[in-house]
Amino acid sequence: MRSKGRGTSYAVAASGQWTDEEEGRRRLPAGEVHAWEPGRNETVCGLPLSRSRLSRFAGVTWADTFPDSGGAADGVQRRCPRCASVAGRRGSDARPAWHRTNPRP
């Protein structure tokens, strides 16, 4: 299992797609989305792309799937929680970052 390196940016793989007519017929993810590293044939959570019938969206970043980003979130219905734990959670379902408030000596 590979560990997440600093500065790793994740693209998106999704169960569906829709076309944005305003941005020149740009293909965008819809349905359930997963984080995906370009160059690999599986999502961050371990699903094989071809067997799961997920479409790749190399031009869409993981951060664009959140509603507050103003990106490609219009068709997204669900973000994979396992992928979100690796790629990062933002938005209304985000938990606060864990930190120790009273460390032991």
Short mmCIF file of N, CA and C in Angstrom, two decimals:
data_model
loop_
_atom_site.label_atom_id
_atom_site.label_comp_id
_atom_site.label_asym_id
_atom_site.label_seq_id
_atom_site.Cartn_x
_atom_site.Cartn_y
_atom_site.Cartn_z
N MET A 1 0.84 -1.18 0.00
CA MET A 1 0.00 0.00 0.00
C MET A 1 0.89 1.24 0.00
N ARG A 2 0.58 2.16 -0.89
CA ARG A 2 1.37 3.37 -0.97
C ARG A 2 0.84 4.42 -0.02
N SER A 3 1.75 5.19 0.52
CA SER A 3 1.32 6.26 1.42
C SER A 3 1.16 7.55 0.63
N LYS A 4 0.35 8.42 1.13
CA LYS A 4 0.09 9.69 0.47
C LYS A 4 1.28 10.61 0.64
N GLY A 5 1.83 11.04 -0.46
CA GLY A 5 2.95 11.96 -0.40
C GLY A 5 2.49 13.39 -0.32
N ARG A 6 3.39 14.25 0.03
CA ARG A 6 3.04 15.67 0.10
C ARG A 6 2.78 16.20 -1.31
N GLY A 7 1.74 16.99 -1.42
CA GLY A 7 1.43 17.62 -2.69
C GLY A 7 0.76 16.69 -3.69
N THR A 8 0.29 15.54 -3.27
CA THR A 8 -0.40 14.64 -4.18
C THR A 8 -1.74 15.24 -4.53
N SER A 9 -2.00 15.35 -5.83
CA SER A 9 -3.31 15.85 -6.25
C SER A 9 -4.07 14.69 -6.87
N TYR A 10 -5.32 14.59 -6.52
CA TYR A 10 -6.15 13.49 -6.97
C TYR A 10 -7.14 13.99 -8.01
N ALA A 11 -7.33 13.20 -9.04
CA ALA A 11 -8.36 13.44 -10.03
C ALA A 11 -9.61 12.68 -9.58
N VAL A 12 -10.62 12.63 -10.44
CA VAL A 12 -11.90 12.04 -10.06
C VAL A 12 -12.26 10.91 -11.03
N ALA A 13 -12.82 9.85 -10.47
CA ALA A 13 -13.47 8.80 -11.24
C ALA A 13 -14.91 8.74 -10.75
N ALA A 14 -15.85 8.63 -11.66
CA ALA A 14 -17.26 8.71 -11.26
C ALA A 14 -18.10 7.64 -11.94
N SER A 15 -19.26 7.36 -11.33
CA SER A 15 -20.17 6.36 -11.87
C SER A 15 -21.00 6.88 -13.03
N GLY A 16 -21.06 8.20 -13.19
CA GLY A 16 -21.84 8.79 -14.29
C GLY A 16 -21.19 10.06 -14.78
N GLN A 17 -21.82 10.68 -15.75
CA GLN A 17 -21.30 11.94 -16.28
C GLN A 17 -22.45 12.80 -16.77
N TRP A 18 -22.17 14.09 -16.88
CA TRP A 18 -23.10 15.03 -17.47
C TRP A 18 -22.30 16.05 -18.27
N THR A 19 -22.94 16.76 -19.16
CA THR A 19 -22.25 17.71 -20.02
C THR A 19 -22.69 19.12 -19.66
N ASP A 20 -21.73 19.97 -19.38
CA ASP A 20 -22.00 21.37 -19.05
C ASP A 20 -22.00 22.17 -20.35
N GLU A 21 -23.17 22.63 -20.74
CA GLU A 21 -23.30 23.38 -22.00
C GLU A 21 -22.69 24.77 -21.90
N GLU A 22 -22.66 25.35 -20.71
CA GLU A 22 -22.14 26.71 -20.54
C GLU A 22 -20.64 26.78 -20.71
N GLU A 23 -19.93 25.71 -20.39
CA GLU A 23 -18.47 25.71 -20.50
C GLU A 23 -17.99 25.02 -21.76
N GLY A 24 -18.77 25.09 -22.82
CA GLY A 24 -18.34 24.52 -24.08
C GLY A 24 -18.44 23.01 -24.14
N ARG A 25 -19.53 22.47 -23.63
CA ARG A 25 -19.80 21.03 -23.65
C ARG A 25 -18.71 20.24 -22.93
N ARG A 26 -18.33 20.68 -21.77
CA ARG A 26 -17.32 20.01 -20.95
C ARG A 26 -17.96 18.82 -20.23
N ARG A 27 -17.30 17.68 -20.27
CA ARG A 27 -17.77 16.45 -19.62
C ARG A 27 -17.39 16.51 -18.14
N LEU A 28 -18.39 16.33 -17.24
CA LEU A 28 -18.17 16.44 -15.80
C LEU A 28 -18.71 15.22 -15.07
N PRO A 29 -18.17 14.92 -13.87
CA PRO A 29 -18.60 13.73 -13.13
C PRO A 29 -19.98 13.88 -12.51
N ALA A 30 -20.66 12.73 -12.38
CA ALA A 30 -21.98 12.70 -11.75
C ALA A 30 -22.11 11.39 -10.97
N GLY A 31 -23.09 11.34 -10.10
CA GLY A 31 -23.32 10.12 -9.31
C GLY A 31 -22.33 10.01 -8.17
N GLU A 32 -21.80 8.81 -7.97
CA GLU A 32 -20.82 8.57 -6.91
C GLU A 32 -19.42 8.84 -7.45
N VAL A 33 -18.65 9.64 -6.71
CA VAL A 33 -17.29 9.97 -7.16
C VAL A 33 -16.25 9.37 -6.22
N HIS A 34 -15.11 9.03 -6.80
CA HIS A 34 -13.98 8.46 -6.08
C HIS A 34 -12.74 9.25 -6.43
N ALA A 35 -11.79 9.32 -5.51
CA ALA A 35 -10.50 9.94 -5.79
C ALA A 35 -9.66 8.94 -6.58
N TRP A 36 -8.87 9.46 -7.52
CA TRP A 36 -8.10 8.62 -8.43
C TRP A 36 -6.78 9.32 -8.76
N GLU A 37 -5.69 8.56 -8.74
CA GLU A 37 -4.39 9.10 -9.14
C GLU A 37 -4.18 8.78 -10.61
N PRO A 38 -4.02 9.79 -11.47
CA PRO A 38 -3.76 9.53 -12.88
C PRO A 38 -2.52 8.64 -13.05
N GLY A 39 -2.64 7.69 -13.95
CA GLY A 39 -1.57 6.74 -14.17
C GLY A 39 -1.80 5.42 -13.48
N ARG A 40 -2.80 5.36 -12.62
CA ARG A 40 -3.13 4.11 -11.93
C ARG A 40 -4.47 3.59 -12.45
N ASN A 41 -4.70 2.31 -12.32
CA ASN A 41 -5.93 1.71 -12.81
C ASN A 41 -6.91 1.38 -11.69
N GLU A 42 -6.74 2.04 -10.55
CA GLU A 42 -7.66 1.85 -9.44
C GLU A 42 -7.84 3.15 -8.69
N THR A 43 -8.95 3.22 -7.96
CA THR A 43 -9.21 4.41 -7.16
C THR A 43 -8.36 4.35 -5.89
N VAL A 44 -8.39 5.41 -5.13
CA VAL A 44 -7.62 5.47 -3.88
C VAL A 44 -8.13 4.42 -2.89
N CYS A 45 -9.43 4.12 -2.93
CA CYS A 45 -10.00 3.13 -2.02
C CYS A 45 -9.82 1.70 -2.51
N GLY A 46 -9.24 1.51 -3.70
CA GLY A 46 -8.92 0.18 -4.18
C GLY A 46 -9.85 -0.41 -5.22
N LEU A 47 -10.84 0.32 -5.69
CA LEU A 47 -11.73 -0.20 -6.73
C LEU A 47 -11.04 -0.17 -8.09
N PRO A 48 -11.06 -1.28 -8.82
CA PRO A 48 -10.51 -1.24 -10.18
C PRO A 48 -11.44 -0.44 -11.09
N LEU A 49 -10.88 0.48 -11.87
CA LEU A 49 -11.70 1.37 -12.67
C LEU A 49 -12.53 0.64 -13.72
N SER A 50 -11.93 -0.32 -14.42
CA SER A 50 -12.65 -0.98 -15.51
C SER A 50 -13.75 -1.90 -14.98
N ARG A 51 -13.48 -2.67 -13.96
CA ARG A 51 -14.49 -3.59 -13.44
C ARG A 51 -15.62 -2.87 -12.73
N SER A 52 -15.34 -1.72 -12.17
CA SER A 52 -16.37 -0.95 -11.48
C SER A 52 -17.15 -0.06 -12.43
N ARG A 53 -16.71 -0.02 -13.68
CA ARG A 53 -17.33 0.83 -14.72
C ARG A 53 -17.34 2.29 -14.33
N LEU A 54 -16.21 2.74 -13.81
CA LEU A 54 -16.07 4.15 -13.44
C LEU A 54 -15.40 4.90 -14.58
N SER A 55 -15.89 6.09 -14.87
CA SER A 55 -15.29 6.94 -15.90
C SER A 55 -14.24 7.83 -15.27
N ARG A 56 -13.14 8.05 -15.98
CA ARG A 56 -12.06 8.89 -15.47
C ARG A 56 -12.26 10.33 -15.92
N PHE A 57 -11.97 11.23 -15.00
CA PHE A 57 -12.04 12.67 -15.28
C PHE A 57 -10.72 13.28 -14.83
N ALA A 58 -9.71 13.20 -15.69
CA ALA A 58 -8.37 13.66 -15.33
C ALA A 58 -8.30 15.17 -15.15
N GLY A 59 -9.20 15.90 -15.78
CA GLY A 59 -9.19 17.36 -15.68
C GLY A 59 -9.96 17.91 -14.51
N VAL A 60 -10.58 17.04 -13.72
CA VAL A 60 -11.37 17.47 -12.57
C VAL A 60 -10.66 17.01 -11.30
N THR A 61 -10.36 17.94 -10.41
CA THR A 61 -9.67 17.58 -9.17
C THR A 61 -10.68 17.18 -8.10
N TRP A 62 -10.19 16.48 -7.08
CA TRP A 62 -11.05 16.03 -5.98
C TRP A 62 -11.71 17.22 -5.29
N ALA A 63 -10.97 18.31 -5.15
CA ALA A 63 -11.52 19.50 -4.48
C ALA A 63 -12.70 20.10 -5.25
N ASP A 64 -12.75 19.89 -6.57
CA ASP A 64 -13.85 20.42 -7.37
C ASP A 64 -15.17 19.70 -7.16
N THR A 65 -15.18 18.57 -6.46
CA THR A 65 -16.42 17.82 -6.25
C THR A 65 -17.21 18.30 -5.05
N PHE A 66 -16.70 19.28 -4.33
CA PHE A 66 -17.41 19.81 -3.16
C PHE A 66 -18.24 21.02 -3.57
N PRO A 67 -19.47 21.14 -3.06
CA PRO A 67 -20.37 22.21 -3.48
C PRO A 67 -19.81 23.62 -3.26
N ASP A 68 -19.07 23.83 -2.20
CA ASP A 68 -18.57 25.18 -1.92
C ASP A 68 -17.40 25.57 -2.82
N SER A 69 -16.90 24.65 -3.63
CA SER A 69 -15.77 24.96 -4.51
C SER A 69 -16.19 25.72 -5.76
N GLY A 70 -17.46 25.60 -6.13
CA GLY A 70 -17.92 26.24 -7.35
C GLY A 70 -17.45 25.51 -8.59
N GLY A 71 -16.93 24.31 -8.44
CA GLY A 71 -16.38 23.55 -9.55
C GLY A 71 -17.40 22.63 -10.19
N ALA A 72 -17.07 21.36 -10.27
CA ALA A 72 -17.87 20.37 -10.98
C ALA A 72 -18.77 19.57 -10.06
N ALA A 73 -19.34 20.19 -9.05
CA ALA A 73 -20.10 19.46 -8.03
C ALA A 73 -21.59 19.34 -8.32
N ASP A 74 -22.06 19.92 -9.39
CA ASP A 74 -23.51 19.94 -9.64
C ASP A 74 -24.11 18.54 -9.79
N GLY A 75 -23.42 17.62 -10.42
CA GLY A 75 -23.96 16.29 -10.64
C GLY A 75 -23.55 15.26 -9.61
N VAL A 76 -22.71 15.67 -8.65
CA VAL A 76 -22.20 14.73 -7.65
C VAL A 76 -23.28 14.45 -6.60
N GLN A 77 -23.58 13.17 -6.40
CA GLN A 77 -24.57 12.79 -5.40
C GLN A 77 -23.92 12.26 -4.13
N ARG A 78 -22.76 11.60 -4.27
CA ARG A 78 -22.11 11.00 -3.11
C ARG A 78 -20.61 10.94 -3.35
N ARG A 79 -19.84 11.25 -2.31
CA ARG A 79 -18.38 11.08 -2.34
C ARG A 79 -18.04 9.84 -1.55
N CYS A 80 -17.15 9.02 -2.07
CA CYS A 80 -16.74 7.80 -1.38
C CYS A 80 -16.09 8.18 -0.05
N PRO A 81 -16.57 7.67 1.08
CA PRO A 81 -15.98 8.04 2.36
C PRO A 81 -14.56 7.52 2.54
N ARG A 82 -14.24 6.36 1.94
CA ARG A 82 -12.87 5.84 2.05
C ARG A 82 -11.91 6.70 1.26
N CYS A 83 -12.32 7.15 0.09
CA CYS A 83 -11.47 8.05 -0.70
C CYS A 83 -11.32 9.40 0.00
N ALA A 84 -12.41 9.87 0.61
CA ALA A 84 -12.37 11.15 1.30
C ALA A 84 -11.44 11.13 2.49
N SER A 85 -11.30 9.97 3.14
CA SER A 85 -10.40 9.90 4.28
C SER A 85 -8.94 10.04 3.86
N VAL A 86 -8.63 9.66 2.63
CA VAL A 86 -7.26 9.79 2.12
C VAL A 86 -7.05 11.13 1.41
N ALA A 87 -7.97 11.47 0.53
CA ALA A 87 -7.81 12.66 -0.30
C ALA A 87 -8.20 13.95 0.40
N GLY A 88 -8.96 13.85 1.48
CA GLY A 88 -9.34 15.03 2.24
C GLY A 88 -10.83 15.26 2.23
N ARG A 89 -11.33 15.69 3.35
CA ARG A 89 -12.74 16.02 3.48
C ARG A 89 -12.86 17.53 3.62
N ARG A 90 -13.78 18.08 2.87
CA ARG A 90 -14.12 19.48 3.02
C ARG A 90 -15.61 19.60 2.85
N GLY A 91 -16.16 20.68 3.28
CA GLY A 91 -17.58 20.89 3.11
C GLY A 91 -18.35 20.62 4.39
N SER A 92 -19.66 20.44 4.24
CA SER A 92 -20.52 20.31 5.42
C SER A 92 -20.31 19.00 6.17
N ASP A 93 -19.83 17.94 5.48
CA ASP A 93 -19.63 16.66 6.16
C ASP A 93 -18.23 16.50 6.73
N ALA A 94 -17.43 17.54 6.67
CA ALA A 94 -16.05 17.46 7.15
C ALA A 94 -16.00 17.43 8.67
N ARG A 95 -15.15 16.58 9.18
CA ARG A 95 -14.90 16.56 10.62
C ARG A 95 -13.75 17.50 10.91
N PRO A 96 -13.73 18.10 12.09
CA PRO A 96 -12.59 18.96 12.40
C PRO A 96 -11.31 18.14 12.50
N ALA A 97 -10.20 18.75 12.17
CA ALA A 97 -8.92 18.06 12.23
C ALA A 97 -8.62 17.67 13.68
N TRP A 98 -8.11 16.46 13.88
CA TRP A 98 -7.80 15.99 15.21
C TRP A 98 -6.54 16.68 15.71
N HIS A 99 -6.57 17.10 16.94
CA HIS A 99 -5.36 17.66 17.55
C HIS A 99 -5.43 17.43 19.06
N ARG A 100 -4.28 17.29 19.66
CA ARG A 100 -4.20 17.06 21.10
C ARG A 100 -4.22 18.42 21.79
N THR A 101 -5.15 18.59 22.74
CA THR A 101 -5.26 19.87 23.42
C THR A 101 -4.46 19.93 24.71
N ASN A 102 -4.22 18.79 25.32
CA ASN A 102 -3.47 18.78 26.57
C ASN A 102 -2.46 17.62 26.49
N PRO A 103 -1.34 17.81 25.82
CA PRO A 103 -0.40 16.71 25.65
C PRO A 103 0.24 16.31 26.98
N ARG A 104 0.56 15.04 27.07
CA ARG A 104 1.23 14.55 28.27
C ARG A 104 2.70 14.93 28.21
N PRO A 105 3.35 15.05 29.39
CA PRO A 105 4.77 15.39 29.38
C PRO A 105 5.64 14.24 28.88
#
